[in-house]
PDB file of C-alpha atoms in Angstrom:
ATOM      1  CA  MET A   1     -76.659 106.851 -81.861  1.00  0.00           C
ATOM      2  CA  HIS A   2     -74.525 104.042 -83.254  1.00  0.00           C
ATOM      3  CA  TYR A   3     -72.452 101.837 -81.050  1.00  0.00           C
ATOM      4  CA  VAL A   4     -69.240 100.338 -82.218  1.00  0.00           C
ATOM      5  CA  PHE A   5     -68.312  97.149 -80.452  1.00  0.00           C
ATOM      6  CA  ARG A   6     -64.638  96.405 -80.337  1.00  0.00           C
ATOM      7  CA  ARG A   7     -63.058  93.277 -79.142  1.00  0.00           C
ATOM      8  CA  SER A   8     -61.151  93.761 -75.953  1.00  0.00           C
ATOM      9  CA  MET A   9     -58.345  91.471 -77.090  1.00  0.00           C
ATOM     10  CA  PRO A  10     -56.976  91.139 -80.593  1.00  0.00           C
ATOM     11  CA  ARG A  11     -57.231  87.787 -82.271  1.00  0.00           C
ATOM     12  CA  PRO A  12     -53.992  85.800 -82.178  1.00  0.00           C
ATOM     13  CA  GLY A  13     -52.016  84.469 -85.189  1.00  0.00           C
ATOM     14  CA  PRO A  14     -52.899  81.803 -87.697  1.00  0.00           C
ATOM     15  CA  PHE A  15     -55.869  79.479 -87.432  1.00  0.00           C
ATOM     16  CA  VAL A  16     -54.004  76.300 -86.622  1.00  0.00           C
ATOM     17  CA  SER A  17     -52.145  77.538 -83.572  1.00  0.00           C
ATOM     18  CA  ARG A  18     -55.079  79.499 -82.262  1.00  0.00           C
ATOM     19  CA  TYR A  19     -57.677  76.901 -81.488  1.00  0.00           C
ATOM     20  CA  PHE A  20     -56.200  73.495 -80.901  1.00  0.00           C
ATOM     21  CA  HIS A  21     -53.603  72.702 -78.327  1.00  0.00           C
ATOM     22  CA  SER A  22     -55.061  69.661 -76.716  1.00  0.00           C
ATOM     23  CA  ASN A  23     -52.801  67.127 -75.081  1.00  0.00           C
ATOM     24  CA  HIS A  24     -55.752  65.057 -73.946  1.00  0.00           C
ATOM     25  CA  VAL A  25     -56.334  62.156 -76.293  1.00  0.00           C
ATOM     26  CA  ASN A  26     -59.350  61.002 -74.299  1.00  0.00           C
ATOM     27  CA  LEU A  27     -61.359  64.143 -75.036  1.00  0.00           C
ATOM     28  CA  ASP A  28     -64.201  63.690 -77.440  1.00  0.00           C
ATOM     29  CA  ILE A  29     -62.757  64.671 -80.770  1.00  0.00           C
ATOM     30  CA  ARG A  30     -66.274  65.317 -82.028  1.00  0.00           C
ATOM     31  CA  ASN A  31     -66.643  68.274 -79.632  1.00  0.00           C
ATOM     32  CA  GLU A  32     -63.314  69.688 -80.765  1.00  0.00           C
ATOM     33  CA  LEU A  33     -64.381  69.360 -84.384  1.00  0.00           C
ATOM     34  CA  ASN A  34     -67.677  71.128 -83.761  1.00  0.00           C
ATOM     35  CA  ALA A  35     -65.943  73.923 -81.845  1.00  0.00           C
ATOM     36  CA  ALA A  36     -63.407  74.313 -84.637  1.00  0.00           C
ATOM     37  CA  VAL A  37     -66.151  74.633 -87.247  1.00  0.00           C
ATOM     38  CA  LYS A  38     -67.923  77.297 -85.173  1.00  0.00           C
ATOM     39  CA  MET A  39     -64.712  79.230 -84.616  1.00  0.00           C
ATOM     40  CA  ALA A  40     -63.752  79.099 -88.287  1.00  0.00           C
ATOM     41  CA  MET A  41     -67.194  80.366 -89.242  1.00  0.00           C
ATOM     42  CA  LYS A  42     -66.987  83.183 -86.692  1.00  0.00           C
ATOM     43  CA  ASP A  43     -63.595  84.166 -88.065  1.00  0.00           C
ATOM     44  CA  ARG A  44     -64.938  83.931 -91.610  1.00  0.00           C
ATOM     45  CA  ASP A  45     -62.118  81.610 -92.561  1.00  0.00           C
ATOM     46  CA  LEU A  46     -63.666  80.066 -95.650  1.00  0.00           C
ATOM     47  CA  VAL A  47     -60.977  77.437 -96.252  1.00  0.00           C
ATOM     48  CA  ALA A  48     -61.018  76.209 -92.664  1.00  0.00           C
ATOM     49  CA  SER A  49     -64.789  76.166 -92.327  1.00  0.00           C
ATOM     50  CA  THR A  50     -65.263  74.341 -95.631  1.00  0.00           C
ATOM     51  CA  THR A  51     -62.592  71.792 -94.807  1.00  0.00           C
ATOM     52  CA  LEU A  52     -63.847  71.117 -91.299  1.00  0.00           C
ATOM     53  CA  ARG A  53     -67.478  70.956 -92.403  1.00  0.00           C
ATOM     54  CA  SER A  54     -66.580  68.368 -95.032  1.00  0.00           C
ATOM     55  CA  VAL A  55     -64.874  66.261 -92.358  1.00  0.00           C
ATOM     56  CA  LEU A  56     -67.859  66.758 -90.057  1.00  0.00           C
ATOM     57  CA  SER A  57     -70.087  65.552 -92.891  1.00  0.00           C
ATOM     58  CA  GLU A  58     -68.038  62.349 -93.104  1.00  0.00           C
ATOM     59  CA  VAL A  59     -68.431  61.912 -89.349  1.00  0.00           C
ATOM     60  CA  HIS A  60     -72.207  62.349 -89.616  1.00  0.00           C
ATOM     61  CA  SER A  61     -72.285  59.757 -92.406  1.00  0.00           C
ATOM     62  CA  LEU A  62     -70.352  57.409 -90.154  1.00  0.00           C
ATOM     63  CA  ASP A  63     -72.871  58.014 -87.360  1.00  0.00           C
ATOM     64  CA  LYS A  64     -75.734  57.315 -89.716  1.00  0.00           C
ATOM     65  CA  ALA A  65     -74.161  54.070 -90.899  1.00  0.00           C
ATOM     66  CA  ALA A  66     -73.526  52.965 -87.309  1.00  0.00           C
ATOM     67  CA  GLY A  67     -77.072  53.826 -86.234  1.00  0.00           C
ATOM     68  CA  SER A  68     -75.786  55.856 -83.282  1.00  0.00           C
ATOM     69  CA  LYS A  69     -72.842  58.057 -82.424  1.00  0.00           C
ATOM     70  CA  ALA A  70     -69.634  56.450 -83.577  1.00  0.00           C
ATOM     71  CA  PRO A  71     -66.880  56.175 -80.952  1.00  0.00           C
ATOM     72  CA  SER A  72     -64.091  58.749 -80.801  1.00  0.00           C
ATOM     73  CA  SER A  73     -61.608  56.275 -82.245  1.00  0.00           C
ATOM     74  CA  ALA A  74     -63.731  55.997 -85.398  1.00  0.00           C
ATOM     75  CA  VAL A  75     -63.875  59.789 -85.669  1.00  0.00           C
ATOM     76  CA  VAL A  76     -60.090  59.950 -85.338  1.00  0.00           C
ATOM     77  CA  ARG A  77     -59.792  57.379 -88.139  1.00  0.00           C
ATOM     78  CA  VAL A  78     -61.986  59.611 -90.341  1.00  0.00           C
ATOM     79  CA  LEU A  79     -59.738  62.567 -89.556  1.00  0.00           C
ATOM     80  CA  ARG A  80     -56.567  60.591 -90.302  1.00  0.00           C
ATOM     81  CA  LYS A  81     -58.049  59.381 -93.581  1.00  0.00           C
ATOM     82  CA  ALA A  82     -59.022  62.930 -94.589  1.00  0.00           C
ATOM     83  CA  PHE A  83     -55.534  64.138 -93.672  1.00  0.00           C
ATOM     84  CA  SER A  84     -53.817  61.440 -95.717  1.00  0.00           C
ATOM     85  CA  ARG A  85     -56.086  62.070 -98.721  1.00  0.00           C
ATOM     86  CA  ARG A  86     -55.199  65.737 -98.746  1.00  0.00           C
ATOM     87  CA  THR A  87     -51.515  65.052 -98.228  1.00  0.00           C
ATOM     88  CA  GLU A  88     -51.450  62.585-101.120  1.00  0.00           C
ATOM     89  CA  SER A  89     -53.382  65.036-103.295  1.00  0.00           C
ATOM     90  CA  ALA A  90     -50.872  67.783-102.539  1.00  0.00           C
ATOM     91  CA  ILE A  91     -48.031  65.478-103.572  1.00  0.00           C
ATOM     92  CA  GLU A  92     -49.788  64.577-106.816  1.00  0.00           C
ATOM     93  CA  PHE A  93     -50.559  68.222-107.606  1.00  0.00           C
ATOM     94  CA  THR A  94     -46.917  69.069-107.030  1.00  0.00           C
ATOM     95  CA  LYS A  95     -45.864  66.306-109.432  1.00  0.00           C
ATOM     96  CA  CYS A  96     -48.288  67.683-112.030  1.00  0.00           C
ATOM     97  CA  SER A  97     -46.866  71.215-111.707  1.00  0.00           C
ATOM     98  CA  ARG A  98     -49.954  72.661-110.030  1.00  0.00           C
ATOM     99  CA  PRO A  99     -48.537  74.542-107.035  1.00  0.00           C
ATOM    100  CA  ASP A 100     -51.764  76.490-106.502  1.00  0.00           C
ATOM    101  CA  LEU A 101     -53.808  73.333-105.920  1.00  0.00           C
ATOM    102  CA  ALA A 102     -50.976  71.720-103.947  1.00  0.00           C
ATOM    103  CA  ALA A 103     -50.900  74.728-101.604  1.00  0.00           C
ATOM    104  CA  LYS A 104     -54.667  74.520-101.115  1.00  0.00           C
ATOM    105  CA  GLU A 105     -54.515  70.818-100.266  1.00  0.00           C
ATOM    106  CA  SER A 106     -51.549  71.384 -97.942  1.00  0.00           C
ATOM    107  CA  ARG A 107     -53.449  74.138 -96.110  1.00  0.00           C
ATOM    108  CA  GLU A 108     -56.432  71.825 -95.653  1.00  0.00           C
ATOM    109  CA  ALA A 109     -54.137  69.060 -94.387  1.00  0.00           C
ATOM    110  CA  GLU A 110     -52.651  71.478 -91.823  1.00  0.00           C
ATOM    111  CA  ILE A 111     -56.120  72.387 -90.583  1.00  0.00           C
ATOM    112  CA  ILE A 112     -57.068  68.734 -90.135  1.00  0.00           C
ATOM    113  CA  ALA A 113     -53.696  67.861 -88.583  1.00  0.00           C
ATOM    114  CA  ALA A 114     -54.328  70.426 -85.858  1.00  0.00           C
ATOM    115  CA  LEU A 115     -57.273  68.336 -84.665  1.00  0.00           C
ATOM    116  CA  LEU A 116     -55.524  64.983 -84.690  1.00  0.00           C
ATOM    117  CA  PRO A 117     -54.356  63.557 -81.393  1.00  0.00           C
ATOM    118  CA  PRO A 118     -50.672  62.626 -81.339  1.00  0.00           C
ATOM    119  CA  LEU A 119     -49.633  59.140 -82.367  1.00  0.00           C
ATOM    120  CA  LEU A 120     -48.005  56.803 -79.877  1.00  0.00           C
ATOM    121  CA  SER A 121     -44.254  57.205 -79.673  1.00  0.00           C
ATOM    122  CA  GLU A 122     -41.812  54.639 -81.048  1.00  0.00           C
ATOM    123  CA  SER A 123     -40.919  53.444 -77.561  1.00  0.00           C
ATOM    124  CA  GLU A 124     -44.579  52.926 -76.644  1.00  0.00           C
ATOM    125  CA  VAL A 125     -45.182  50.996 -79.858  1.00  0.00           C
ATOM    126  CA  ASP A 126     -42.056  48.894 -79.301  1.00  0.00           C
ATOM    127  CA  HIS A 127     -43.077  48.138 -75.717  1.00  0.00           C
ATOM    128  CA  ALA A 128     -46.595  47.067 -76.753  1.00  0.00           C
ATOM    129  CA  LEU A 129     -45.190  44.976 -79.619  1.00  0.00           C
ATOM    130  CA  ALA A 130     -42.728  43.272 -77.294  1.00  0.00           C
ATOM    131  CA  GLU A 131     -45.619  42.376 -74.981  1.00  0.00           C
ATOM    132  CA  ALA A 132     -47.632  41.094 -77.951  1.00  0.00           C
ATOM    133  CA  VAL A 133     -44.734  38.954 -79.183  1.00  0.00           C
ATOM    134  CA  GLY A 134     -44.114  37.629 -75.671  1.00  0.00           C
ATOM    135  CA  GLY A 135     -47.775  36.774 -75.176  1.00  0.00           C
ATOM    136  CA  CYS A 136     -48.239  35.258 -78.617  1.00  0.00           C
ATOM    137  CA  THR A 137     -47.780  31.498 -78.547  1.00  0.00           C
ATOM    138  CA  THR A 138     -48.178  29.911 -81.929  1.00  0.00           C
ATOM    139  CA  ASP A 139     -46.659  26.844 -83.541  1.00  0.00           C
ATOM    140  CA  ASP A 140     -46.897  28.237 -87.076  1.00  0.00           C
ATOM    141  CA  VAL A 141     -43.720  28.292 -89.095  1.00  0.00           C
ATOM    142  CA  ASN A 142     -45.247  30.582 -91.696  1.00  0.00           C
ATOM    143  CA  PRO A 143     -43.871  34.057 -90.875  1.00  0.00           C
ATOM    144  CA  ARG A 144     -46.955  35.794 -92.296  1.00  0.00           C
ATOM    145  CA  LYS A 145     -49.260  33.910 -89.944  1.00  0.00           C
ATOM    146  CA  VAL A 146     -47.028  34.664 -86.980  1.00  0.00           C
ATOM    147  CA  LEU A 147     -47.024  38.330 -87.954  1.00  0.00           C
ATOM    148  CA  GLY A 148     -50.815  38.234 -88.168  1.00  0.00           C
ATOM    149  CA  HIS A 149     -51.083  36.764 -84.668  1.00  0.00           C
ATOM    150  CA  VAL A 150     -48.695  39.384 -83.279  1.00  0.00           C
ATOM    151  CA  LEU A 151     -50.561  42.259 -84.932  1.00  0.00           C
ATOM    152  CA  LYS A 152     -53.885  40.897 -83.692  1.00  0.00           C
ATOM    153  CA  ALA A 153     -52.539  40.725 -80.146  1.00  0.00           C
ATOM    154  CA  PHE A 154     -51.086  44.235 -80.510  1.00  0.00           C
ATOM    155  CA  TYR A 155     -54.338  45.784 -81.726  1.00  0.00           C
ATOM    156  CA  THR A 156     -56.312  44.226 -78.879  1.00  0.00           C
ATOM    157  CA  LYS A 157     -54.156  46.329 -76.531  1.00  0.00           C
ATOM    158  CA  VAL A 158     -53.748  49.481 -78.636  1.00  0.00           C
ATOM    159  CA  ASP A 159     -56.395  51.434 -80.517  1.00  0.00           C
ATOM    160  CA  LYS A 160     -55.625  51.432 -84.235  1.00  0.00           C
ATOM    161  CA  SER A 161     -56.402  55.147 -84.556  1.00  0.00           C
ATOM    162  CA  ASN A 162     -53.509  56.011 -82.214  1.00  0.00           C
ATOM    163  CA  VAL A 163     -50.741  54.424 -84.313  1.00  0.00           C
ATOM    164  CA  ASP A 164     -49.434  54.456 -87.842  1.00  0.00           C
ATOM    165  CA  SER A 165     -50.282  50.949 -89.034  1.00  0.00           C
ATOM    166  CA  ASP A 166     -47.467  50.835 -91.613  1.00  0.00           C
ATOM    167  CA  PHE A 167     -44.938  51.757 -88.932  1.00  0.00           C
ATOM    168  CA  VAL A 168     -46.340  49.106 -86.565  1.00  0.00           C
ATOM    169  CA  LYS A 169     -46.109  46.447 -89.268  1.00  0.00           C
ATOM    170  CA  ARG A 170     -42.487  47.343 -90.090  1.00  0.00           C
ATOM    171  CA  ARG A 171     -41.517  47.311 -86.398  1.00  0.00           C
ATOM    172  CA  ALA A 172     -43.289  43.985 -85.822  1.00  0.00           C
ATOM    173  CA  GLU A 173     -41.508  42.412 -88.795  1.00  0.00           C
ATOM    174  CA  ALA A 174     -38.166  43.722 -87.559  1.00  0.00           C
ATOM    175  CA  LEU A 175     -38.868  42.406 -84.048  1.00  0.00           C
ATOM    176  CA  LEU A 176     -39.863  38.964 -85.349  1.00  0.00           C
ATOM    177  CA  ASN A 177     -36.797  38.789 -87.604  1.00  0.00           C
ATOM    178  CA  ALA A 178     -34.581  39.715 -84.642  1.00  0.00           C
ATOM    179  CA  ASN A 179     -36.214  36.964 -82.537  1.00  0.00           C
ATOM    180  CA  ARG A 180     -35.642  34.360 -85.287  1.00  0.00           C
ATOM    181  CA  SER A 181     -31.948  35.126 -85.497  1.00  0.00           C
TER     182      SER A 181
END
């Protein structure tokens, strides 16, 4: 006698929306990554499992270099770096008229983006920058040094993995220019 096991509930839609809807930034991203790899392997999603396992490999290399488990913020930085690499690759493949490879890289970027915690909002960044500028007392007239002091004060309050550093730099420059006027 052969038994056929059927799932009681059908599997929902695409991979990205199915597994990751976490609003908690403080959760260990490493656990989410491991769970995502297991789920992708169970679903036999070759693209997702390969992508996530490559990111997990980078995380393990980071752990090995640190000598112990790297903090969650470092894991988030690895994820953001992997996301940006794939996004840039997709853009380059599009420029080189290779839509097949661009689509593959875009799909991988979507998978990684689903794991990333949200960045701080503009208002939160502006508020933290205003505090950093207000708390920064320096007698330097060199605007680059002042900017460096402000960014240093900002990043002591805010984890670098939770913000877009280019955006923070542009906002800090704009805030300092507004204060000089």
